[in-house]
Amino acid sequence: MTVRVRFAPSPTGMFHVGGARSALQNWIYAKQQGGVFVLRIEDTDAARNKPEWTEGILSALDWIGISRGSYEGPYFQSANAGEHRAAAARLYESGRAYYCDCTREDVQARTGSQYQGYDGYHRDRGLGPGPGHALRFRTPDEGATVVIDLIRGEPTFENKLIEDFVIARGDGSPVFLLANVVDDMTMGITHVIRAEEHLPNTPKQQLLWEALGVKPPIWAHVPVVVNEKRQKLSKRRDKVALEAYRDEGYLASAMRNYLMLLGWAPSGDREIVPWSVIEDEFRLDEVNLSSAFFDEKKLRAFNGEYIRALPVAEFVDACQPWLTGTDTIAPPPWQPEEFDADAFAAVAPLAQTRIAVLSEIVPNVDFLFLASPLIDEAAWTKTMKDGSAELLDDAVAAFEALESWDAESLKSTLEAVGAERGLKLGKTQAPVRVAVTGRTVGLPLFESLEVLGRERTLTRIRAARLRLV
C-alpha cells in the first residue's frame, strides 16, 4: 500500500503557523514512507475564499520547503461537489441517512433523551427530500467507534452518545464533514495527520467511511498549538501568520526547525539540528500528547542562531530585500542610489552577530546610507549632557589630526580624549555615537566610523556640536 497523506487548508486568510506545522509533519511522514503528499484547497466557503489566499498558501509552502511540483495537487474541494452530492444520495438510499425538517429551536425544545443534541425525532417518520429538509446520518444505537490513532492509541466513542448529525443542508448542499470524507476517499488518502481539535469529529467521519463501504484511514492527532496563556492560538489575538514571520525576517530553516519541535524533540539534548536529522528521526508515535507552546521569544532566539551560522556571503544576500525594499518588504529610509554595497559588505560580519531577525538590519546600518543620521531624540536627551559640546570639539580636533583612519587608531584617539577629562571610554564614546549614528546602541563604533569615512564622520560630529550651541 502506498502511503498517501494530505494537507487541506482553506483559503480564507493568512497561513497559520499551526497549519505550517501540520504540513511539515505530513510532508516528512510521506517522505519517510516513500509515499505521496497531496495538497487540497478546501474552497467551498465561497463568501470568504479569495484567490490571493490560495496563492498565499502555495507561496508559504514554497518558503518552508514544500515546493510546487514536488507534491500532488493542488486539488480544489469545489471541483468535487458532484461526488459529495452522490455520496449523500447513496447514504439516503441505503437507509444510513434520513431527512429531517426540525429547526434549531425544535431540537432545543426537546430534552431528556439519550442523545446529545438532536434526539432522532425523524428517524422513522419517512420524511422525503424537499426544501428545508436536512439529511442526517443514522448513527448506530449500540456499540462503539474505535479510532486507530498513531499518537493517541485507540480513543473509543460510544455510538449512543453521538447524535444523528447533519450531512447535507436543507438546500441539498453537503456539509464539510461529508465533503471532507468523500474527498479523502476520492484521493485515496491512507493517513490523516492533523491537530487534536479535529478529534471530536473523527468518530463521525469514521462512521461515514464505513457506511460508504471504504476502510477508514489511519489517524494521527497532534497536540494543538497554544500561546503563553495555554490558549489555542487565535488569528484575532495572537501573531499566527507565517507570512508575518517571513516578512519580518525569520529564516525558513529556523522556522521549520522550530515548528517541528512543537510536540516532538530529536534525540539527545539538542534542539537546533540539521533538517536532514529531523527528516530522519521524526516519529509520529513519539509526539507528545500535551499542548504545544508556541514561544515567540524562543523562535526569535532560534532565528538568531541560524542567522549567525550563515556564511557571511549568504547573510549579505539574505538581507537584500530589506536593504533594497524589494517584494512586499517595506522600503528602507534611504534612496536606492544611496545604498553602498561595499560599505554594507564591510559591516555585515558585525551586524550578523547582533540581529535576531533580518529586518533589524535596517536600523543597524541606516547611518551608513543616509545623508544625515536619524536622531533618536530620547537617546540625544539622555546622552548630550553638560560637557558634551566640549567633548565633541576635542573629538573633532583629535580625529582631524589622525594620519590613519582605522578602527584601532580611532579607538585609541578617543580613549585619550576621554582620559584627559577623567572619563572611561564608554562615557566618552556615547555622545560621538549618537552624533554619528543617531542611537546609543548599534554596531561597534570604531569599525563603523572607519567604514563611514573621515569626512562624513567629522561632518556629523560638527553638526551635533552646532545643535548643542
Short mmCIF file of C-alpha atoms in Angstrom, two decimals:
data_model
loop_
_atom_site.label_atom_id
_atom_site.label_comp_id
_atom_site.label_asym_id
_atom_site.label_seq_id
_atom_site.Cartn_x
_atom_site.Cartn_y
_atom_site.Cartn_z
CA MET A 1 0.00 0.00 0.00
CA THR A 2 1.33 3.42 -0.95
CA VAL A 3 1.00 5.89 1.89
CA ARG A 4 -0.96 8.96 0.84
CA VAL A 5 -1.30 11.91 3.21
CA ARG A 6 -2.99 15.23 2.61
CA PHE A 7 -2.78 18.78 3.78
CA ALA A 8 -6.11 20.56 3.30
CA PRO A 9 -6.10 24.27 4.20
CA SER A 10 -8.91 26.74 3.50
CA PRO A 11 -8.08 29.92 1.51
CA THR A 12 -9.79 32.26 3.96
CA GLY A 13 -6.86 34.15 5.45
CA MET A 14 -3.15 34.21 6.15
CA PHE A 15 -1.29 30.92 6.53
CA HIS A 16 -1.45 29.81 10.18
CA VAL A 17 1.76 28.59 11.84
CA GLY A 18 -0.20 25.62 13.20
CA GLY A 19 -1.13 24.72 9.65
CA ALA A 20 2.51 25.03 8.63
CA ARG A 21 3.45 22.54 11.34
CA SER A 22 0.79 20.08 10.13
CA ALA A 23 2.03 20.45 6.56
CA LEU A 24 5.61 19.69 7.60
CA GLN A 25 4.58 16.66 9.66
CA ASN A 26 2.59 15.26 6.74
CA TRP A 27 5.42 16.05 4.34
CA ILE A 28 8.06 14.27 6.43
CA TYR A 29 5.85 11.25 7.10
CA ALA A 30 5.16 10.82 3.39
CA LYS A 31 8.88 11.03 2.59
CA GLN A 32 9.77 8.52 5.29
CA GLN A 33 7.20 6.05 3.99
CA GLY A 34 8.02 6.56 0.32
CA GLY A 35 4.51 7.95 -0.04
CA VAL A 36 2.70 10.89 -1.59
CA PHE A 37 1.86 14.31 -0.15
CA VAL A 38 -1.42 15.67 -1.52
CA LEU A 39 -2.39 19.33 -1.33
CA ARG A 40 -6.13 20.00 -1.33
CA ILE A 41 -7.56 23.50 -1.13
CA GLU A 42 -10.88 23.34 0.72
CA ASP A 43 -12.53 26.26 -1.05
CA THR A 44 -16.24 25.62 -0.59
CA ASP A 45 -16.74 28.70 1.63
CA ALA A 46 -17.29 30.95 -1.37
CA ALA A 47 -18.11 34.01 0.72
CA ARG A 48 -14.70 34.01 2.42
CA ASN A 49 -12.42 32.49 -0.21
CA LYS A 50 -10.07 34.73 -2.17
CA PRO A 51 -7.64 33.74 -4.97
CA GLU A 52 -4.84 35.62 -3.23
CA TRP A 53 -5.27 33.44 -0.14
CA THR A 54 -4.75 30.35 -2.31
CA GLU A 55 -1.59 31.86 -3.77
CA GLY A 56 -0.55 32.73 -0.22
CA ILE A 57 -0.84 29.06 0.78
CA LEU A 58 1.29 27.97 -2.17
CA SER A 59 3.97 30.59 -1.59
CA ALA A 60 4.09 29.87 2.16
CA LEU A 61 4.58 26.17 1.45
CA ASP A 62 7.32 27.08 -1.03
CA TRP A 63 9.02 29.14 1.64
CA ILE A 64 9.15 26.36 4.24
CA GLY A 65 10.47 23.86 1.71
CA ILE A 66 7.37 22.16 0.31
CA SER A 67 7.84 23.39 -3.22
CA ARG A 68 5.40 23.36 -6.10
CA GLY A 69 5.80 20.38 -8.33
CA SER A 70 7.03 18.16 -5.50
CA TYR A 71 3.54 17.18 -4.36
CA GLU A 72 0.27 16.06 -5.89
CA GLY A 73 -2.18 18.87 -6.49
CA PRO A 74 -3.35 21.35 -5.63
CA TYR A 75 -6.84 19.95 -5.91
CA PHE A 76 -9.87 22.09 -5.13
CA GLN A 77 -12.71 20.78 -3.00
CA SER A 78 -15.27 22.72 -5.01
CA ALA A 79 -14.42 20.62 -8.08
CA ASN A 80 -15.64 17.51 -6.27
CA ALA A 81 -19.15 18.82 -5.47
CA GLY A 82 -20.82 16.19 -7.65
CA GLU A 83 -19.18 13.36 -5.71
CA HIS A 84 -20.27 14.95 -2.42
CA ARG A 85 -23.92 15.00 -3.50
CA ALA A 86 -23.70 11.48 -4.92
CA ALA A 87 -22.36 10.17 -1.60
CA ALA A 88 -25.21 11.86 0.29
CA ALA A 89 -27.70 10.22 -2.08
CA ARG A 90 -26.13 6.77 -1.57
CA LEU A 91 -26.34 7.11 2.19
CA TYR A 92 -30.03 8.04 1.95
CA GLU A 93 -30.85 5.25 -0.47
CA SER A 94 -29.11 2.66 1.70
CA GLY A 95 -31.03 3.74 4.79
CA ARG A 96 -27.94 5.13 6.52
CA ALA A 97 -29.36 8.65 6.40
CA TYR A 98 -32.82 10.24 6.62
CA TYR A 99 -34.44 13.61 6.12
CA CYS A 100 -35.44 15.93 8.93
CA ASP A 101 -37.20 19.31 8.91
CA CYS A 102 -36.58 20.20 12.56
CA THR A 103 -35.40 23.72 13.21
CA ARG A 104 -32.75 24.54 15.75
CA GLU A 105 -35.49 25.72 18.08
CA ASP A 106 -37.28 22.37 17.67
CA VAL A 107 -34.15 20.49 18.67
CA GLN A 108 -33.52 22.71 21.67
CA ALA A 109 -37.15 22.31 22.84
CA ARG A 110 -36.86 18.54 23.18
CA THR A 111 -34.64 17.43 26.04
CA GLY A 112 -34.14 14.42 28.25
CA SER A 113 -33.36 11.81 25.59
CA GLN A 114 -30.33 9.57 25.46
CA TYR A 115 -28.98 11.59 22.55
CA GLN A 116 -26.73 14.62 22.74
CA GLY A 117 -28.31 17.47 20.84
CA TYR A 118 -30.73 16.11 18.25
CA ASP A 119 -32.84 13.21 19.55
CA GLY A 120 -33.57 11.32 16.33
CA TYR A 121 -37.15 12.61 16.10
CA HIS A 122 -37.46 11.98 12.33
CA ARG A 123 -35.59 8.66 12.22
CA ASP A 124 -38.59 6.57 11.29
CA ARG A 125 -41.13 9.14 10.10
CA GLY A 126 -40.41 8.63 6.41
CA LEU A 127 -39.86 12.27 5.52
CA GLY A 128 -38.58 12.65 1.97
CA PRO A 129 -36.32 15.22 0.35
CA GLY A 130 -37.62 18.74 -0.03
CA PRO A 131 -36.91 22.38 0.64
CA GLY A 132 -35.68 22.87 4.17
CA HIS A 133 -35.20 19.13 4.72
CA ALA A 134 -31.71 18.42 6.08
CA LEU A 135 -30.16 14.99 5.62
CA ARG A 136 -28.99 13.37 8.85
CA PHE A 137 -26.74 10.36 9.29
CA ARG A 138 -28.32 7.46 11.19
CA THR A 139 -25.79 6.80 13.94
CA PRO A 140 -25.81 3.21 15.29
CA ASP A 141 -27.65 2.87 18.61
CA GLU A 142 -25.31 0.26 20.01
CA GLY A 143 -21.59 -0.40 20.17
CA ALA A 144 -18.69 1.98 19.95
CA THR A 145 -16.50 3.55 17.31
CA VAL A 146 -12.80 2.85 17.89
CA VAL A 147 -10.37 5.28 16.28
CA ILE A 148 -6.91 3.90 15.48
CA ASP A 149 -4.62 6.83 16.23
CA LEU A 150 -0.83 6.67 15.85
CA ILE A 151 -0.40 9.22 18.64
CA ARG A 152 -3.36 8.65 20.97
CA GLY A 153 -3.75 4.89 20.81
CA GLU A 154 -7.36 3.80 20.38
CA PRO A 155 -9.79 6.51 21.53
CA THR A 156 -13.21 4.92 21.87
CA PHE A 157 -16.54 6.71 21.43
CA GLU A 158 -19.89 5.21 22.46
CA ASN A 159 -22.21 5.42 19.48
CA LYS A 160 -25.25 6.19 21.63
CA LEU A 161 -23.57 9.46 22.64
CA ILE A 162 -23.12 10.57 19.03
CA GLU A 163 -26.16 12.43 17.71
CA ASP A 164 -27.63 11.84 14.25
CA PHE A 165 -25.57 14.59 12.66
CA VAL A 166 -26.39 16.60 9.54
CA ILE A 167 -24.52 15.60 6.36
CA ALA A 168 -26.45 17.77 3.87
CA ARG A 169 -28.22 21.07 4.41
CA GLY A 170 -31.82 21.93 3.61
CA ASP A 171 -30.76 23.21 0.17
CA GLY A 172 -29.10 19.85 -0.62
CA SER A 173 -25.51 21.03 -0.27
CA PRO A 174 -23.30 18.59 1.67
CA VAL A 175 -21.71 19.90 4.85
CA PHE A 176 -17.94 20.00 5.32
CA LEU A 177 -17.90 16.80 7.39
CA LEU A 178 -19.17 14.70 4.48
CA ALA A 179 -17.23 16.61 1.81
CA ASN A 180 -14.00 16.05 3.72
CA VAL A 181 -14.60 12.30 3.92
CA VAL A 182 -15.57 11.98 0.26
CA ASP A 183 -12.52 13.96 -0.85
CA ASP A 184 -10.20 11.74 1.20
CA MET A 185 -11.83 8.65 -0.31
CA THR A 186 -11.58 10.03 -3.84
CA MET A 187 -7.91 10.85 -3.38
CA GLY A 188 -7.05 7.53 -1.74
CA ILE A 189 -5.82 9.08 1.50
CA THR A 190 -4.43 6.41 3.82
CA HIS A 191 -3.29 8.53 6.78
CA VAL A 192 -4.84 11.70 8.19
CA ILE A 193 -2.38 13.73 10.29
CA ARG A 194 -3.95 16.82 11.82
CA ALA A 195 -4.44 18.79 15.06
CA GLU A 196 -6.26 17.28 18.01
CA GLU A 197 -9.05 19.87 17.75
CA HIS A 198 -10.45 17.66 14.97
CA LEU A 199 -10.58 14.54 17.17
CA PRO A 200 -14.22 15.04 18.31
CA ASN A 201 -15.33 14.88 14.66
CA THR A 202 -13.28 11.78 13.90
CA PRO A 203 -15.82 9.13 15.06
CA LYS A 204 -18.45 10.78 12.84
CA GLN A 205 -16.08 10.77 9.89
CA GLN A 206 -15.11 7.17 10.54
CA LEU A 207 -18.76 6.14 10.63
CA LEU A 208 -19.22 7.84 7.26
CA TRP A 209 -16.24 5.98 5.78
CA GLU A 210 -17.67 2.67 6.97
CA ALA A 211 -21.20 3.49 5.79
CA LEU A 212 -19.82 4.30 2.33
CA GLY A 213 -18.09 0.93 2.24
CA VAL A 214 -14.50 2.11 2.43
CA LYS A 215 -11.89 1.28 5.07
CA PRO A 216 -11.15 4.37 7.20
CA PRO A 217 -7.68 5.90 7.16
CA ILE A 218 -5.21 5.69 10.00
CA TRP A 219 -5.49 8.80 12.13
CA ALA A 220 -2.86 10.83 13.94
CA HIS A 221 -3.99 13.79 16.04
CA VAL A 222 -1.08 16.01 17.05
CA PRO A 223 -1.31 18.39 20.04
CA VAL A 224 -2.92 21.77 19.49
CA VAL A 225 -0.61 24.81 19.43
CA VAL A 226 -1.20 27.29 22.27
CA ASN A 227 0.07 30.69 23.42
CA GLU A 228 1.81 31.54 26.69
CA LYS A 229 -1.56 31.53 28.49
CA ARG A 230 -2.19 28.00 27.20
CA GLN A 231 -4.96 29.26 24.94
CA LYS A 232 -5.29 27.93 21.42
CA LEU A 233 -3.51 30.27 19.02
CA SER A 234 -6.05 32.68 17.59
CA LYS A 235 -5.85 34.86 14.46
CA ARG A 236 -7.69 37.60 16.34
CA ARG A 237 -5.44 37.59 19.39
CA ASP A 238 -2.04 36.11 18.52
CA LYS A 239 0.64 36.57 15.90
CA VAL A 240 -0.03 33.42 13.89
CA ALA A 241 0.51 34.30 10.20
CA LEU A 242 3.51 32.52 8.74
CA GLU A 243 3.83 35.35 6.20
CA ALA A 244 4.27 37.88 9.02
CA TYR A 245 7.27 35.99 10.35
CA ARG A 246 8.70 35.60 6.85
CA ASP A 247 8.32 39.32 6.13
CA GLU A 248 9.86 40.24 9.47
CA GLY A 249 12.99 38.35 8.53
CA TYR A 250 12.75 34.90 10.04
CA LEU A 251 14.68 32.29 8.09
CA ALA A 252 12.70 29.39 6.66
CA SER A 253 15.26 26.94 8.05
CA ALA A 254 14.81 28.31 11.58
CA MET A 255 11.03 28.41 11.32
CA ARG A 256 10.61 24.83 10.14
CA ASN A 257 13.11 23.54 12.73
CA TYR A 258 11.15 25.31 15.47
CA LEU A 259 7.74 24.22 14.19
CA MET A 260 8.82 20.58 14.24
CA LEU A 261 9.71 20.94 17.93
CA LEU A 262 6.10 21.79 18.82
CA GLY A 263 5.19 18.47 20.41
CA TRP A 264 8.28 16.49 19.44
CA ALA A 265 12.05 16.55 20.02
CA PRO A 266 15.06 14.97 18.28
CA SER A 267 17.31 12.58 20.14
CA GLY A 268 19.81 13.89 22.66
CA ASP A 269 19.88 17.19 24.48
CA ARG A 270 19.59 19.37 21.39
CA GLU A 271 17.00 21.40 19.57
CA ILE A 272 18.79 23.14 16.71
CA VAL A 273 19.64 20.33 14.32
CA PRO A 274 20.06 19.93 10.56
CA TRP A 275 16.82 19.40 8.66
CA SER A 276 18.12 16.04 7.46
CA VAL A 277 18.22 14.87 11.10
CA ILE A 278 14.62 15.93 11.64
CA GLU A 279 13.54 14.15 8.45
CA ASP A 280 15.31 11.01 9.62
CA GLU A 281 14.31 10.99 13.30
CA PHE A 282 10.75 12.33 13.37
CA ARG A 283 8.24 9.72 14.52
CA LEU A 284 4.51 10.27 14.89
CA ASP A 285 4.31 7.83 17.77
CA GLU A 286 6.85 9.95 19.69
CA VAL A 287 4.75 13.12 19.52
CA ASN A 288 3.67 14.35 22.96
CA LEU A 289 0.02 14.40 23.96
CA SER A 290 0.18 17.73 25.80
CA SER A 291 -0.46 21.07 24.10
CA ALA A 292 2.49 22.62 22.29
CA PHE A 293 3.52 26.13 23.41
CA PHE A 294 4.42 28.47 20.56
CA ASP A 295 7.05 30.64 22.22
CA GLU A 296 7.86 33.61 20.00
CA LYS A 297 10.84 34.57 22.19
CA LYS A 298 12.31 31.12 21.74
CA LEU A 299 11.66 31.24 17.99
CA ARG A 300 13.45 34.58 17.86
CA ALA A 301 16.44 33.10 19.67
CA PHE A 302 16.40 30.18 17.23
CA ASN A 303 16.41 32.57 14.33
CA GLY A 304 19.35 34.50 15.74
CA GLU A 305 21.34 31.26 15.97
CA TYR A 306 20.51 30.42 12.37
CA ILE A 307 21.48 33.91 11.20
CA ARG A 308 24.84 33.72 12.97
CA ALA A 309 25.51 30.34 11.40
CA LEU A 310 25.12 31.65 7.85
CA PRO A 311 28.25 32.19 5.75
CA VAL A 312 28.73 35.96 5.51
CA ALA A 313 28.01 35.97 1.76
CA GLU A 314 24.67 34.21 2.38
CA PHE A 315 23.86 36.66 5.15
CA VAL A 316 24.52 39.57 2.78
CA ASP A 317 22.21 38.00 0.19
CA ALA A 318 19.51 37.28 2.77
CA CYS A 319 19.47 40.94 3.85
CA GLN A 320 18.93 42.30 0.34
CA PRO A 321 15.10 42.51 0.43
CA TRP A 322 15.30 44.79 3.47
CA LEU A 323 18.18 46.82 2.05
CA THR A 324 16.59 47.31 -1.36
CA GLY A 325 12.89 47.27 -0.47
CA THR A 326 12.01 44.58 -2.99
CA ASP A 327 8.91 42.36 -2.96
CA THR A 328 6.48 43.20 -0.15
CA ILE A 329 9.13 44.38 2.29
CA ALA A 330 8.79 47.99 3.49
CA PRO A 331 11.26 50.29 1.71
CA PRO A 332 14.34 51.38 3.68
CA PRO A 333 14.69 55.05 4.70
CA TRP A 334 17.37 55.72 2.07
CA GLN A 335 17.10 56.14 -1.68
CA PRO A 336 18.34 53.28 -3.88
CA GLU A 337 21.25 55.33 -5.17
CA GLU A 338 22.42 55.99 -1.59
CA PHE A 339 22.94 52.32 -0.83
CA ASP A 340 26.60 51.30 -0.90
CA ALA A 341 27.03 47.55 -1.30
CA ASP A 342 30.72 47.68 -0.44
CA ALA A 343 30.06 49.58 2.78
CA PHE A 344 27.42 47.07 3.78
CA ALA A 345 29.73 44.15 2.99
CA ALA A 346 32.32 45.72 5.28
CA VAL A 347 29.98 45.88 8.28
CA ALA A 348 27.96 42.73 7.54
CA PRO A 349 30.05 40.44 9.80
CA LEU A 350 29.50 42.91 12.66
CA ALA A 351 25.77 43.19 12.07
CA GLN A 352 25.33 39.44 11.68
CA THR A 353 26.19 38.82 15.33
CA ARG A 354 23.77 41.46 16.59
CA ILE A 355 20.42 40.84 14.94
CA ALA A 356 17.81 38.18 15.59
CA VAL A 357 15.61 38.84 12.55
CA LEU A 358 16.71 40.18 9.18
CA SER A 359 14.50 43.27 9.30
CA GLU A 360 16.66 44.54 12.17
CA ILE A 361 19.47 45.12 9.69
CA VAL A 362 17.95 48.47 8.63
CA PRO A 363 18.23 50.38 11.95
CA ASN A 364 21.69 48.90 12.46
CA VAL A 365 23.14 50.21 9.20
CA ASP A 366 20.94 53.12 8.12
CA PHE A 367 23.55 55.67 9.29
CA LEU A 368 25.85 54.45 6.51
CA PHE A 369 23.47 55.31 3.69
CA LEU A 370 21.67 58.45 4.83
CA ALA A 371 22.92 61.99 4.27
CA SER A 372 22.44 62.59 7.99
CA PRO A 373 21.58 60.18 10.78
CA LEU A 374 18.05 59.60 12.06
CA ILE A 375 18.36 61.01 15.58
CA ASP A 376 16.60 59.17 18.38
CA GLU A 377 15.53 62.16 20.46
CA ALA A 378 15.33 60.13 23.66
CA ALA A 379 18.90 58.95 23.08
CA TRP A 380 20.01 62.53 22.36
CA THR A 381 18.46 63.85 25.58
CA LYS A 382 19.95 61.04 27.63
CA THR A 383 23.44 61.36 26.17
CA MET A 384 24.09 65.02 25.42
CA LYS A 385 24.76 66.33 28.94
CA ASP A 386 26.89 69.18 30.28
CA GLY A 387 30.36 68.91 28.81
CA SER A 388 29.26 67.05 25.70
CA ALA A 389 29.82 70.06 23.45
CA GLU A 390 33.44 70.44 24.57
CA LEU A 391 34.00 66.70 24.30
CA LEU A 392 32.75 66.75 20.69
CA ASP A 393 35.08 69.72 19.96
CA ASP A 394 38.02 67.72 21.27
CA ALA A 395 36.98 64.62 19.32
CA VAL A 396 36.83 66.60 16.07
CA ALA A 397 40.26 68.09 16.66
CA ALA A 398 41.78 64.72 17.54
CA PHE A 399 40.17 62.94 14.59
CA GLU A 400 41.27 65.67 12.18
CA ALA A 401 44.87 65.08 13.21
CA LEU A 402 44.77 61.33 12.59
CA GLU A 403 47.11 60.07 9.91
CA SER A 404 45.47 56.65 9.66
CA TRP A 405 41.66 56.37 9.62
CA ASP A 406 41.18 52.89 11.04
CA ALA A 407 39.28 51.41 13.95
CA GLU A 408 42.27 50.96 16.25
CA SER A 409 43.55 54.49 15.72
CA LEU A 410 40.07 55.93 16.23
CA LYS A 411 39.59 54.00 19.43
CA SER A 412 42.95 54.94 20.98
CA THR A 413 42.46 58.57 19.98
CA LEU A 414 39.02 58.90 21.55
CA GLU A 415 40.22 56.98 24.59
CA ALA A 416 42.89 59.63 25.06
CA VAL A 417 40.34 62.43 24.66
CA GLY A 418 38.25 60.91 27.44
CA ALA A 419 41.22 60.28 29.70
CA GLU A 420 42.04 63.99 29.70
CA ARG A 421 38.57 64.58 31.10
CA GLY A 422 38.70 61.70 33.55
CA LEU A 423 36.17 59.67 31.54
CA LYS A 424 36.20 55.99 30.67
CA LEU A 425 35.82 55.07 27.02
CA GLY A 426 32.13 54.13 27.39
CA LYS A 427 31.21 57.61 28.62
CA THR A 428 33.44 59.26 26.04
CA GLN A 429 32.14 57.48 23.00
CA ALA A 430 28.40 57.80 23.83
CA PRO A 431 27.99 61.40 22.52
CA VAL A 432 30.08 60.55 19.46
CA ARG A 433 27.91 57.51 18.71
CA VAL A 434 24.69 59.49 18.94
CA ALA A 435 26.15 62.28 16.80
CA VAL A 436 27.23 59.87 14.08
CA THR A 437 24.58 57.10 14.14
CA GLY A 438 21.66 58.76 15.92
CA ARG A 439 21.40 55.97 18.52
CA THR A 440 23.00 54.83 21.76
CA VAL A 441 23.35 51.21 20.63
CA GLY A 442 24.39 49.61 17.38
CA LEU A 443 27.38 48.20 15.60
CA PRO A 444 30.86 48.59 17.13
CA LEU A 445 31.53 52.33 16.94
CA PHE A 446 35.08 52.49 15.69
CA GLU A 447 34.64 49.92 12.95
CA SER A 448 31.53 51.89 11.91
CA LEU A 449 33.48 55.16 11.78
CA GLU A 450 36.17 53.51 9.69
CA VAL A 451 33.59 52.46 7.09
CA LEU A 452 31.71 55.76 7.24
CA GLY A 453 34.91 57.65 6.49
CA ARG A 454 36.68 60.71 7.82
CA GLU A 455 34.70 63.41 6.02
CA ARG A 456 31.22 62.12 6.85
CA THR A 457 32.17 61.34 10.44
CA LEU A 458 33.55 64.83 11.09
CA THR A 459 30.59 66.50 9.35
CA ARG A 460 28.15 64.68 11.65
CA ILE A 461 30.06 65.45 14.83
CA ARG A 462 30.25 69.13 13.86
CA ALA A 463 26.52 69.19 13.13
CA ALA A 464 25.78 67.69 16.54
CA ARG A 465 28.08 70.25 18.15
CA LEU A 466 26.18 73.11 16.50
CA ARG A 467 22.90 71.69 17.81
CA LEU A 468 24.33 71.99 21.34
CA VAL A 469 25.04 75.71 20.99
#
